[in-house]
């Protein structure tokens, strides 16, 4: 969770409240502005990814497995799509096998859909892609590049005791599960290999923090300057005429 130096979240709700993030939300931008940000050489575009097995097991344990509070809304939605009773017994291996065959089920929720699609890997020319397992170092690197210094990080695990129970969950057949996930999330594994091959996890060339060239000004500012240039200038004769009336 990124925070400003004077902001400390008080609840998990605030942690997930997007407007408290210092980064601009793409949906608040005009199409021309977003297009510029996705293509300008001076802009740092980054994302974070996670090991597919760790991510799947975490999603299953937190969002799908039956707990003491009953079925989660995620389980109800998914099982409704699958035509299963919400109380049906489904293991992590069973679900991975389902996702291997049913791509609609796999891609219906952001907690378990393809990361490749989630970060628009094939559409965005990324500068840097960090990894969850090296979050501390990777986030410090990219935040320092953007803000001039590494941003403070609020750790919900130590502050709120918020942690997935996936590491405590015993899997009946880990080897089979990994094989099923490898098939269901083959595109994500291919993406991770490409990230390493292209050096996106350790870029050598970062955009330099120099003054933006006029040609690279955001579309909104260009339009404003154009409008100002087209606006007629009031002459002394106009002023005299205005005074007379």
Short mmCIF file of C-alpha atoms in Angstrom, two decimals:
data_model
loop_
_atom_site.label_atom_id
_atom_site.label_comp_id
_atom_site.label_asym_id
_atom_site.label_seq_id
_atom_site.Cartn_x
_atom_site.Cartn_y
_atom_site.Cartn_z
CA UNK A 1 0.00 0.00 0.00
CA UNK A 2 1.45 3.34 -1.05
CA UNK A 3 0.97 6.23 1.31
CA UNK A 4 2.01 9.82 1.62
CA UNK A 5 4.39 10.66 4.47
CA UNK A 6 1.51 12.06 6.57
CA UNK A 7 -1.13 9.42 5.84
CA UNK A 8 -1.62 6.21 7.81
CA UNK A 9 -4.64 4.01 6.96
CA UNK A 10 -6.87 3.33 9.94
CA UNK A 11 -8.83 0.42 8.45
CA UNK A 12 -8.58 -2.14 5.65
CA UNK A 13 -11.33 -0.16 3.89
CA UNK A 14 -8.98 2.81 3.60
CA UNK A 15 -6.21 0.53 2.34
CA UNK A 16 -8.38 -0.48 -0.60
CA UNK A 17 -9.77 3.02 -1.21
CA UNK A 18 -8.30 3.90 -4.59
CA UNK A 19 -8.55 7.67 -4.23
CA UNK A 20 -6.03 7.56 -1.37
CA UNK A 21 -3.40 6.28 -3.80
CA UNK A 22 -1.12 9.12 -4.97
CA UNK A 23 -1.15 7.85 -8.55
CA UNK A 24 -3.72 9.18 -11.02
CA UNK A 25 -6.58 6.86 -11.91
CA UNK A 26 -6.69 6.19 -15.68
CA UNK A 27 -10.48 6.45 -15.71
CA UNK A 28 -10.25 10.12 -14.66
CA UNK A 29 -8.27 11.00 -17.80
CA UNK A 30 -9.49 11.93 -21.22
CA UNK A 31 -8.74 9.37 -23.97
CA UNK A 32 -6.13 11.66 -25.55
CA UNK A 33 -4.37 12.16 -22.22
CA UNK A 34 -4.31 8.43 -21.50
CA UNK A 35 -2.99 7.70 -24.98
CA UNK A 36 -0.19 10.20 -24.42
CA UNK A 37 0.75 8.63 -21.07
CA UNK A 38 0.83 5.17 -22.63
CA UNK A 39 3.23 6.29 -25.35
CA UNK A 40 5.34 9.22 -24.10
CA UNK A 41 9.02 8.39 -23.69
CA UNK A 42 9.27 10.38 -20.44
CA UNK A 43 6.60 8.35 -18.62
CA UNK A 44 7.39 5.36 -16.41
CA UNK A 45 4.85 2.58 -16.89
CA UNK A 46 5.05 -0.21 -14.32
CA UNK A 47 3.16 -3.17 -12.88
CA UNK A 48 3.63 -6.01 -10.42
CA UNK A 49 3.05 -9.72 -11.00
CA UNK A 50 2.94 -12.81 -8.79
CA UNK A 51 3.87 -16.47 -9.00
CA UNK A 52 0.80 -18.23 -10.53
CA UNK A 53 0.75 -21.07 -7.98
CA UNK A 54 1.06 -18.77 -4.96
CA UNK A 55 -1.58 -16.45 -6.40
CA UNK A 56 -4.03 -19.26 -7.19
CA UNK A 57 -3.71 -20.94 -3.79
CA UNK A 58 -4.13 -17.58 -2.05
CA UNK A 59 -7.25 -16.76 -4.08
CA UNK A 60 -8.71 -20.21 -3.41
CA UNK A 61 -8.07 -20.05 0.34
CA UNK A 62 -9.34 -16.48 0.79
CA UNK A 63 -12.14 -16.24 -1.78
CA UNK A 64 -13.41 -19.75 -2.56
CA UNK A 65 -12.79 -22.17 0.31
CA UNK A 66 -15.62 -22.50 2.79
CA UNK A 67 -14.91 -20.75 6.07
CA UNK A 68 -16.63 -20.25 9.38
CA UNK A 69 -18.58 -17.30 7.96
CA UNK A 70 -20.10 -19.35 5.16
CA UNK A 71 -19.63 -19.00 1.38
CA UNK A 72 -18.07 -15.78 0.12
CA UNK A 73 -19.69 -13.67 -2.59
CA UNK A 74 -16.89 -14.79 -4.92
CA UNK A 75 -17.76 -18.45 -4.31
CA UNK A 76 -21.45 -17.81 -4.84
CA UNK A 77 -20.79 -16.06 -8.16
CA UNK A 78 -18.35 -18.68 -9.45
CA UNK A 79 -20.39 -21.68 -8.37
CA UNK A 80 -23.49 -20.08 -9.91
CA UNK A 81 -21.66 -19.93 -13.24
CA UNK A 82 -20.52 -23.54 -12.83
CA UNK A 83 -23.97 -24.75 -11.82
CA UNK A 84 -22.70 -26.04 -8.48
CA UNK A 85 -24.31 -25.84 -5.08
CA UNK A 86 -22.45 -23.31 -2.92
CA UNK A 87 -21.93 -26.03 -0.31
CA UNK A 88 -20.38 -28.44 -2.83
CA UNK A 89 -16.98 -29.85 -1.93
CA UNK A 90 -14.36 -28.46 -4.32
CA UNK A 91 -10.64 -28.71 -3.66
CA UNK A 92 -7.93 -26.43 -4.99
CA UNK A 93 -6.96 -29.18 -7.43
CA UNK A 94 -10.59 -29.51 -8.57
CA UNK A 95 -10.83 -25.77 -9.21
CA UNK A 96 -7.54 -25.63 -11.12
CA UNK A 97 -8.81 -28.46 -13.31
CA UNK A 98 -12.03 -26.53 -13.91
CA UNK A 99 -10.09 -23.40 -14.89
CA UNK A 100 -7.97 -25.49 -17.24
CA UNK A 101 -11.12 -26.43 -19.16
CA UNK A 102 -13.35 -23.38 -18.57
CA UNK A 103 -11.60 -20.14 -19.54
CA UNK A 104 -14.74 -18.10 -18.85
CA UNK A 105 -14.73 -19.26 -15.22
CA UNK A 106 -11.00 -18.60 -14.99
CA UNK A 107 -11.34 -15.05 -16.27
CA UNK A 108 -14.51 -13.94 -14.48
CA UNK A 109 -12.81 -12.45 -11.40
CA UNK A 110 -9.69 -10.31 -11.01
CA UNK A 111 -8.44 -12.44 -8.11
CA UNK A 112 -7.80 -15.42 -10.37
CA UNK A 113 -7.98 -14.25 -13.99
CA UNK A 114 -4.88 -14.17 -16.20
CA UNK A 115 -2.36 -11.61 -14.99
CA UNK A 116 -1.32 -11.15 -18.60
CA UNK A 117 -4.73 -9.68 -19.32
CA UNK A 118 -5.03 -7.94 -15.96
CA UNK A 119 -1.99 -5.73 -16.58
CA UNK A 120 -2.63 -5.50 -20.35
CA UNK A 121 0.86 -6.89 -20.92
CA UNK A 122 0.44 -7.14 -24.70
CA UNK A 123 -0.95 -3.61 -25.03
CA UNK A 124 1.25 -1.48 -22.75
CA UNK A 125 4.93 -0.79 -23.37
CA UNK A 126 6.12 -1.24 -19.78
CA UNK A 127 9.26 0.32 -18.36
CA UNK A 128 9.38 -1.97 -15.32
CA UNK A 129 7.52 -5.02 -14.02
CA UNK A 130 8.22 -6.00 -10.43
CA UNK A 131 7.41 -9.24 -8.64
CA UNK A 132 5.46 -9.85 -5.47
CA UNK A 133 8.22 -12.00 -3.98
CA UNK A 134 10.68 -9.09 -4.23
CA UNK A 135 8.10 -6.38 -3.50
CA UNK A 136 10.13 -4.35 -0.99
CA UNK A 137 13.14 -3.93 -3.26
CA UNK A 138 11.16 -3.58 -6.49
CA UNK A 139 8.69 -1.03 -5.11
CA UNK A 140 11.49 1.02 -3.57
CA UNK A 141 13.19 1.05 -6.98
CA UNK A 142 10.21 2.21 -9.01
CA UNK A 143 8.82 4.68 -6.45
CA UNK A 144 12.24 6.34 -6.11
CA UNK A 145 12.38 6.72 -9.89
CA UNK A 146 8.94 8.35 -9.97
CA UNK A 147 8.94 10.47 -6.82
CA UNK A 148 12.66 11.06 -6.26
CA UNK A 149 12.73 8.88 -3.15
CA UNK A 150 11.22 5.58 -2.07
CA UNK A 151 7.69 5.98 -0.73
CA UNK A 152 6.87 4.70 2.76
CA UNK A 153 4.99 1.41 2.72
CA UNK A 154 2.17 0.51 5.09
CA UNK A 155 2.35 -3.21 5.88
CA UNK A 156 -1.15 -4.50 6.66
CA UNK A 157 0.33 -7.78 7.91
CA UNK A 158 2.01 -6.10 10.87
CA UNK A 159 -0.50 -3.26 11.38
CA UNK A 160 -3.78 -5.14 10.99
CA UNK A 161 -2.67 -8.76 11.19
CA UNK A 162 -4.03 -9.18 7.66
CA UNK A 163 -2.52 -12.25 6.03
CA UNK A 164 -3.76 -14.94 3.69
CA UNK A 165 -4.32 -18.35 5.22
CA UNK A 166 -3.06 -20.07 2.09
CA UNK A 167 0.32 -20.86 3.62
CA UNK A 168 -1.47 -22.83 6.36
CA UNK A 169 -3.64 -24.78 3.95
CA UNK A 170 -2.54 -28.36 3.30
CA UNK A 171 -2.90 -29.41 -0.33
CA UNK A 172 -3.81 -33.00 -1.05
CA UNK A 173 -1.66 -33.22 -4.17
CA UNK A 174 0.73 -30.24 -4.64
CA UNK A 175 2.48 -31.74 -7.67
CA UNK A 176 -0.81 -32.30 -9.51
CA UNK A 177 -1.99 -28.81 -8.57
CA UNK A 178 1.15 -27.20 -10.01
CA UNK A 179 0.70 -29.15 -13.22
CA UNK A 180 -2.93 -28.08 -13.59
CA UNK A 181 -2.06 -24.44 -12.89
CA UNK A 182 0.76 -24.61 -15.42
CA UNK A 183 -1.83 -25.58 -18.05
CA UNK A 184 -4.59 -23.22 -16.90
CA UNK A 185 -2.21 -20.27 -16.66
CA UNK A 186 0.19 -21.10 -19.49
CA UNK A 187 -0.12 -17.53 -20.81
CA UNK A 188 1.02 -16.14 -17.46
CA UNK A 189 4.06 -18.39 -17.37
CA UNK A 190 4.93 -17.29 -20.89
CA UNK A 191 4.59 -13.67 -19.77
CA UNK A 192 6.93 -14.20 -16.82
CA UNK A 193 9.53 -15.72 -19.14
CA UNK A 194 9.19 -12.77 -21.52
CA UNK A 195 9.54 -10.27 -18.67
CA UNK A 196 12.88 -11.85 -17.75
CA UNK A 197 13.98 -12.19 -21.37
CA UNK A 198 13.28 -8.51 -22.10
CA UNK A 199 14.84 -7.37 -18.83
CA UNK A 200 11.65 -5.63 -17.68
CA UNK A 201 12.33 -6.81 -14.14
CA UNK A 202 15.68 -4.98 -14.12
CA UNK A 203 15.64 -2.26 -16.78
CA UNK A 204 18.95 -0.63 -17.66
CA UNK A 205 17.42 2.43 -19.29
CA UNK A 206 14.91 4.47 -17.30
CA UNK A 207 13.23 7.64 -18.60
CA UNK A 208 15.39 10.56 -17.51
CA UNK A 209 13.71 13.12 -15.19
CA UNK A 210 14.29 16.09 -17.48
CA UNK A 211 12.06 18.98 -18.46
CA UNK A 212 9.37 17.86 -20.86
CA UNK A 213 9.79 18.97 -24.44
CA UNK A 214 7.07 21.12 -25.93
CA UNK A 215 6.20 18.44 -28.48
CA UNK A 216 5.51 16.01 -25.64
CA UNK A 217 3.10 18.27 -23.75
CA UNK A 218 -0.10 16.46 -22.70
CA UNK A 219 -2.99 16.84 -25.19
CA UNK A 220 -5.06 18.96 -22.79
CA UNK A 221 -2.36 21.63 -22.54
CA UNK A 222 -1.79 21.60 -26.29
CA UNK A 223 -5.50 22.23 -26.86
CA UNK A 224 -5.49 25.07 -24.36
CA UNK A 225 -2.57 26.76 -26.08
CA UNK A 226 -4.24 26.30 -29.45
CA UNK A 227 -7.45 27.86 -28.16
CA UNK A 228 -5.53 30.80 -26.74
CA UNK A 229 -3.75 31.31 -30.05
CA UNK A 230 -7.09 31.41 -31.94
CA UNK A 231 -8.73 33.87 -29.54
CA UNK A 232 -8.89 37.38 -31.13
CA UNK A 233 -6.82 40.07 -29.45
CA UNK A 234 -8.60 43.23 -28.38
CA UNK A 235 -7.12 46.29 -30.12
CA UNK A 236 -7.11 49.90 -28.94
CA UNK A 237 -9.85 50.65 -31.49
CA UNK A 238 -11.99 47.88 -29.94
CA UNK A 239 -11.48 49.40 -26.51
CA UNK A 240 -12.49 52.83 -27.76
CA UNK A 241 -15.61 51.43 -29.39
CA UNK A 242 -16.46 49.56 -26.20
CA UNK A 243 -16.05 52.72 -24.14
CA UNK A 244 -18.28 54.66 -26.54
CA UNK A 245 -21.09 52.16 -26.18
#
